[in-house]
Short mmCIF file of C-alpha atoms and ligand atoms in Angstrom, two decimals:
data_model
loop_
_atom_site.label_atom_id
_atom_site.label_comp_id
_atom_site.label_asym_id
_atom_site.label_seq_id
_atom_site.Cartn_x
_atom_site.Cartn_y
_atom_site.Cartn_z
CA MET A 228 130.26 83.97 115.35
CA LYS A 229 129.02 85.98 112.45
CA LYS A 230 128.90 89.89 112.71
CA GLN A 231 125.33 91.33 112.54
CA GLY A 232 124.94 94.22 110.42
CA ILE A 233 124.20 97.55 111.81
CA LEU A 234 120.82 98.98 111.28
CA THR A 235 121.71 102.37 110.22
CA ILE A 236 119.14 105.44 110.02
CA ILE A 237 120.17 108.18 107.84
CA SER A 238 118.08 111.32 108.20
CA GLY A 239 118.06 114.82 107.15
CA PHE A 240 116.27 117.87 105.82
CA SER A 241 114.61 117.16 102.35
CA GLY A 242 117.03 118.42 99.71
CA VAL A 243 120.03 117.96 101.95
CA GLY A 244 121.53 115.25 99.62
CA LYS A 245 120.83 112.09 101.49
CA GLY A 246 119.99 110.30 98.34
CA THR A 247 123.21 111.28 96.76
CA ILE A 248 125.12 110.12 99.68
CA VAL A 249 123.41 106.81 100.31
CA SER A 250 123.82 105.82 96.64
CA ARG A 251 127.57 106.71 96.59
CA LEU A 252 128.05 104.63 99.97
CA LEU A 253 126.23 101.59 98.31
CA GLU A 254 128.23 102.27 95.01
CA LYS A 255 131.62 102.30 96.99
CA HIS A 256 131.08 99.38 99.27
CA PRO A 257 128.34 97.06 97.48
CA GLN A 258 129.12 94.13 99.57
CA ASP A 259 128.59 95.69 103.03
CA TYR A 260 125.46 97.85 102.64
CA CYS A 261 122.00 97.51 101.32
CA LEU A 262 119.25 100.07 101.18
CA SER A 263 115.79 99.26 102.57
CA ILE A 264 113.33 100.29 99.87
CA SER A 265 110.46 101.91 101.61
CA ALA A 266 106.63 101.72 100.50
CA THR A 267 104.80 104.96 100.03
CA THR A 268 101.47 106.39 98.68
CA ARG A 269 103.21 109.36 97.01
CA ALA A 270 103.28 109.42 93.19
CA PRO A 271 106.52 108.61 91.49
CA ARG A 272 108.96 111.57 90.47
CA GLU A 273 110.11 111.84 87.18
CA GLY A 274 112.86 109.03 86.77
CA GLU A 275 111.74 107.04 89.75
CA ALA A 276 111.03 103.14 89.23
CA ASP A 277 108.88 100.92 91.62
CA GLY A 278 110.75 98.71 93.62
CA VAL A 279 114.04 100.83 93.06
CA ASN A 280 113.15 104.23 94.83
CA TYR A 281 110.20 103.12 96.50
CA PHE A 282 107.62 100.58 96.38
CA PHE A 283 104.48 102.87 95.27
CA VAL A 284 101.44 101.74 96.62
CA SER A 285 97.77 102.75 96.88
CA LYS A 286 96.58 104.13 100.30
CA SER A 287 94.52 101.13 100.91
CA ASP A 288 97.43 98.78 100.23
CA PHE A 289 99.48 100.76 102.54
CA GLU A 290 96.80 100.33 105.24
CA THR A 291 96.63 96.50 104.74
CA MET A 292 100.48 96.53 105.29
CA ILE A 293 99.97 98.35 108.81
CA ARG A 294 97.19 96.15 109.74
CA GLU A 295 99.33 92.89 108.92
CA ASP A 296 101.99 94.25 110.87
CA ARG A 297 104.39 93.98 107.93
CA LEU A 298 106.12 97.37 108.47
CA LEU A 299 108.79 98.18 111.21
CA GLU A 300 107.49 101.67 111.21
CA TYR A 301 105.58 104.09 109.31
CA ALA A 302 104.92 107.78 109.40
CA GLN A 303 102.90 110.46 107.44
CA TYR A 304 104.99 113.25 105.77
CA VAL A 305 103.17 116.11 103.97
CA ASN A 306 99.92 114.12 103.20
CA ASN A 307 101.43 110.68 102.15
CA TYR A 308 102.36 107.62 104.16
CA TYR A 309 105.92 106.19 103.96
CA GLY A 310 106.86 103.08 105.86
CA THR A 311 109.67 100.37 106.26
CA PRO A 312 109.01 96.75 105.09
CA LYS A 313 110.01 94.57 107.99
CA ASP A 314 111.11 91.07 106.44
CA PHE A 315 113.80 92.43 104.27
CA VAL A 316 115.64 94.48 106.90
CA LEU A 317 115.94 91.59 109.52
CA GLU A 318 116.83 88.95 106.67
CA LYS A 319 119.84 91.33 105.62
CA LEU A 320 121.15 92.19 109.30
CA GLY A 321 121.20 88.24 109.84
CA GLN A 322 123.41 88.17 106.94
CA GLY A 323 125.93 90.69 108.43
CA ILE A 324 125.00 93.26 105.88
CA HIS A 325 124.34 96.92 107.07
CA VAL A 326 120.86 98.26 106.36
CA ILE A 327 120.39 101.65 105.58
CA LEU A 328 117.16 103.40 106.35
CA GLU A 329 116.64 106.62 104.72
CA ILE A 330 113.72 107.87 106.68
CA GLU A 331 112.25 111.10 108.27
CA MET A 332 112.47 111.78 112.17
CA GLN A 333 109.21 110.48 113.49
CA GLY A 334 109.91 107.05 111.85
CA ALA A 335 113.43 107.19 112.96
CA LYS A 336 112.21 107.82 116.64
CA LYS A 337 109.78 104.69 116.47
CA ILE A 338 112.68 102.50 114.96
CA LYS A 339 115.10 103.42 117.99
CA GLU A 340 112.55 102.76 120.62
CA GLN A 341 111.91 99.42 119.08
CA TYR A 342 115.53 98.66 118.24
CA PRO A 343 117.71 100.52 120.55
CA GLU A 344 121.01 99.24 118.94
CA THR A 345 120.06 101.15 115.84
CA LEU A 346 122.55 103.85 114.79
CA MET A 347 121.37 107.30 114.12
CA LEU A 348 122.95 109.55 111.75
CA PHE A 349 121.74 112.75 110.71
CA VAL A 350 122.98 114.86 107.43
CA ALA A 351 122.86 118.41 107.77
CA PRO A 352 123.82 121.11 105.30
CA PRO A 353 126.60 123.53 106.14
CA LYS A 354 124.12 126.45 106.14
CA ALA A 355 120.23 126.88 106.08
CA GLN A 356 120.69 128.76 102.71
CA ASP A 357 122.38 125.75 101.01
CA LEU A 358 119.04 123.73 101.71
CA LYS A 359 117.07 126.15 99.94
CA GLU A 360 119.28 126.54 96.98
CA ARG A 361 119.54 122.64 96.66
CA LEU A 362 115.67 122.25 96.66
CA ILE A 363 115.42 124.90 93.97
CA GLY A 364 117.89 123.56 91.78
CA ARG A 365 116.63 120.14 91.98
CA GLY A 366 113.63 121.21 90.38
CA THR A 367 111.33 118.48 91.22
CA GLU A 368 109.00 120.47 93.42
CA SER A 369 106.62 123.18 93.11
CA SER A 370 107.46 126.54 94.86
CA GLU A 371 104.50 125.74 97.54
CA GLN A 372 106.03 121.99 97.89
CA ILE A 373 109.43 123.69 98.46
CA SER A 374 108.02 126.29 101.12
CA SER A 375 106.27 123.28 102.86
CA ARG A 376 109.44 121.29 102.84
CA LEU A 377 111.45 124.21 104.18
CA ALA A 378 108.96 124.93 106.94
CA ARG A 379 109.10 121.28 107.91
CA ALA A 380 112.84 121.33 107.95
CA ALA A 381 112.42 124.15 110.48
CA GLU A 382 110.25 122.09 112.78
CA GLU A 383 112.62 119.12 112.33
CA ALA A 384 115.52 120.79 113.60
CA VAL A 385 114.40 120.09 117.12
CA TYR A 386 114.95 116.41 116.29
CA MET A 387 118.59 116.80 115.49
CA LYS A 388 119.75 116.58 119.07
CA ASP A 389 118.06 112.87 119.18
CA TYR A 390 120.99 111.55 116.57
CA GLU A 391 124.09 110.27 117.61
CA TYR A 392 126.09 111.62 114.74
CA ILE A 393 125.67 114.68 112.71
CA VAL A 394 127.33 114.41 109.44
CA VAL A 395 127.72 117.76 107.51
CA ASN A 396 127.28 117.36 103.64
CA ASP A 397 129.77 119.87 102.50
CA GLU A 398 131.43 117.52 100.00
CA VAL A 399 129.64 114.14 99.04
CA GLU A 400 132.80 112.14 99.02
CA ARG A 401 134.02 113.06 102.36
CA ALA A 402 130.49 112.82 103.99
CA VAL A 403 130.37 109.22 102.38
CA ASP A 404 133.82 108.08 103.85
CA GLU A 405 132.85 109.73 107.28
CA ILE A 406 129.54 107.65 107.31
CA HIS A 407 131.47 104.44 106.36
CA GLN A 408 133.97 104.97 109.17
CA ILE A 409 131.10 105.57 111.71
CA ILE A 410 129.29 102.49 110.77
CA THR A 411 132.50 100.28 110.52
CA ASN A 412 133.62 101.43 114.07
CA GLU A 413 130.15 100.94 115.35
CA GLN A 414 130.24 97.26 114.24
CA ASP A 415 133.58 96.74 115.88
CA ARG A 416 132.36 98.22 118.97
CA VAL A 417 129.28 95.92 119.15
CA VAL A 418 131.44 92.80 118.26
CA ARG A 419 134.07 93.77 121.06
CA ARG A 420 131.20 94.41 123.47
CA GLY A 421 129.54 90.99 122.90
CA ASP A 422 133.00 89.15 123.09
CA PHE A 423 133.89 90.96 126.39
CA ILE A 424 130.42 90.13 127.77
CA ARG A 425 130.34 86.50 126.86
CA GLU A 426 133.97 85.98 128.12
CA LEU A 427 133.40 87.71 131.43
CA SER A 428 130.22 85.79 132.05
CA GLN A 429 132.00 82.61 131.40
CA GLU A 430 134.73 83.50 133.88
CA LEU A 431 132.26 84.62 136.46
CA LYS A 432 130.39 81.33 136.08
CA GLU A 433 133.84 79.22 136.11
CA LEU A 434 134.88 81.29 139.34
CA ASN A 435 131.61 80.11 141.29
P1 5GP B 646 110.52 111.94 99.54
O1 5GP B 646 108.93 112.28 99.22
O2 5GP B 646 111.35 113.36 99.46
O3 5GP B 646 111.17 110.94 98.80
O4 5GP B 646 110.68 111.70 101.04
C1 5GP B 646 109.87 112.52 102.23
C2 5GP B 646 110.54 112.09 103.45
O5 5GP B 646 109.91 110.85 103.88
C3 5GP B 646 112.06 112.02 103.52
O6 5GP B 646 112.46 112.81 104.76
C4 5GP B 646 112.30 110.66 103.66
O7 5GP B 646 113.68 110.22 104.32
C5 5GP B 646 111.01 109.99 104.35
N1 5GP B 646 110.85 108.58 104.30
C6 5GP B 646 111.06 107.75 103.10
N2 5GP B 646 110.91 106.45 103.35
C7 5GP B 646 110.36 106.50 104.68
C8 5GP B 646 109.88 105.46 105.66
O8 5GP B 646 110.03 104.24 105.21
N3 5GP B 646 109.56 105.83 106.75
C9 5GP B 646 109.52 107.11 107.03
N4 5GP B 646 109.24 107.06 108.47
N5 5GP B 646 110.10 108.14 106.47
C10 5GP B 646 110.49 107.85 105.20
#
C-alpha cells in the first residue's frame, strides 16, 4: 500500500527562521516534501512573488474562499488574513508527499482538531534575545511592526506546549536534519501501526 505523506505543521515566532529551515528542507529532499502555499491579504514584501511565497489576494477574494470552503483553516494575524488552500494539500498527501504548513498557532490548532494525525513542530530560538536581533537584522519590518511581532511572540509562548516537538534553531543544517528525522520516523510509525492493526484485525476475524 502506498504510504500517505505526513501533514506537518511548522510554527514558530515571527523571525525565528522557519522560512529558511523550510526552504532548506525542500532543497535537500525535493522528492519527499512540498510546501503548502497560503493565501494572504497582506502586501508582498520586497522579493516575494505571487504563487511562490503566498497567493496574494484581496480581502473580498479571501472572503469568497472562506464562503466556498476552499480553505483547510484560516486565521487573522496582525490585521491580515492568512489561510491554507485545501485541494492541493489533500492531493499531495495522497501521493505520499509530506506537506509542510508554515502557519501560526491559531491555524495550527484548527488543523489539529480537524486532522488529529497532523504532526506539530515548533521552531524556537535558543534565547528570546536572538529573536529580537533576527527581526531587526532582517530589516523587512518597521520598528512598530517589530514591536507588535515581539508582543505577539510573548502571547504565543503559551501555545508551545501544544506542539509534539520543539526544534531549537541554533544551527540551520542541524535543525533541518532533526526535522527530517522526526517526519521520517513519524511516517514509519504510522505505517507500522496501520500494518499491525490490519494484521491483528484479520487474525481476530479468522479466530472467530
Ligand atoms: P508573515 O506575514 O511573516 O509572512 O506571516 C505571519 C504569520 O502568519 C506567520 O506566523 C506565518 O506562519 C502565518 N501564516 C502564514 N500562512 C498561514 C496560513 O495559511 N494560515 C495561518 N493560520 N497562518 C499562516
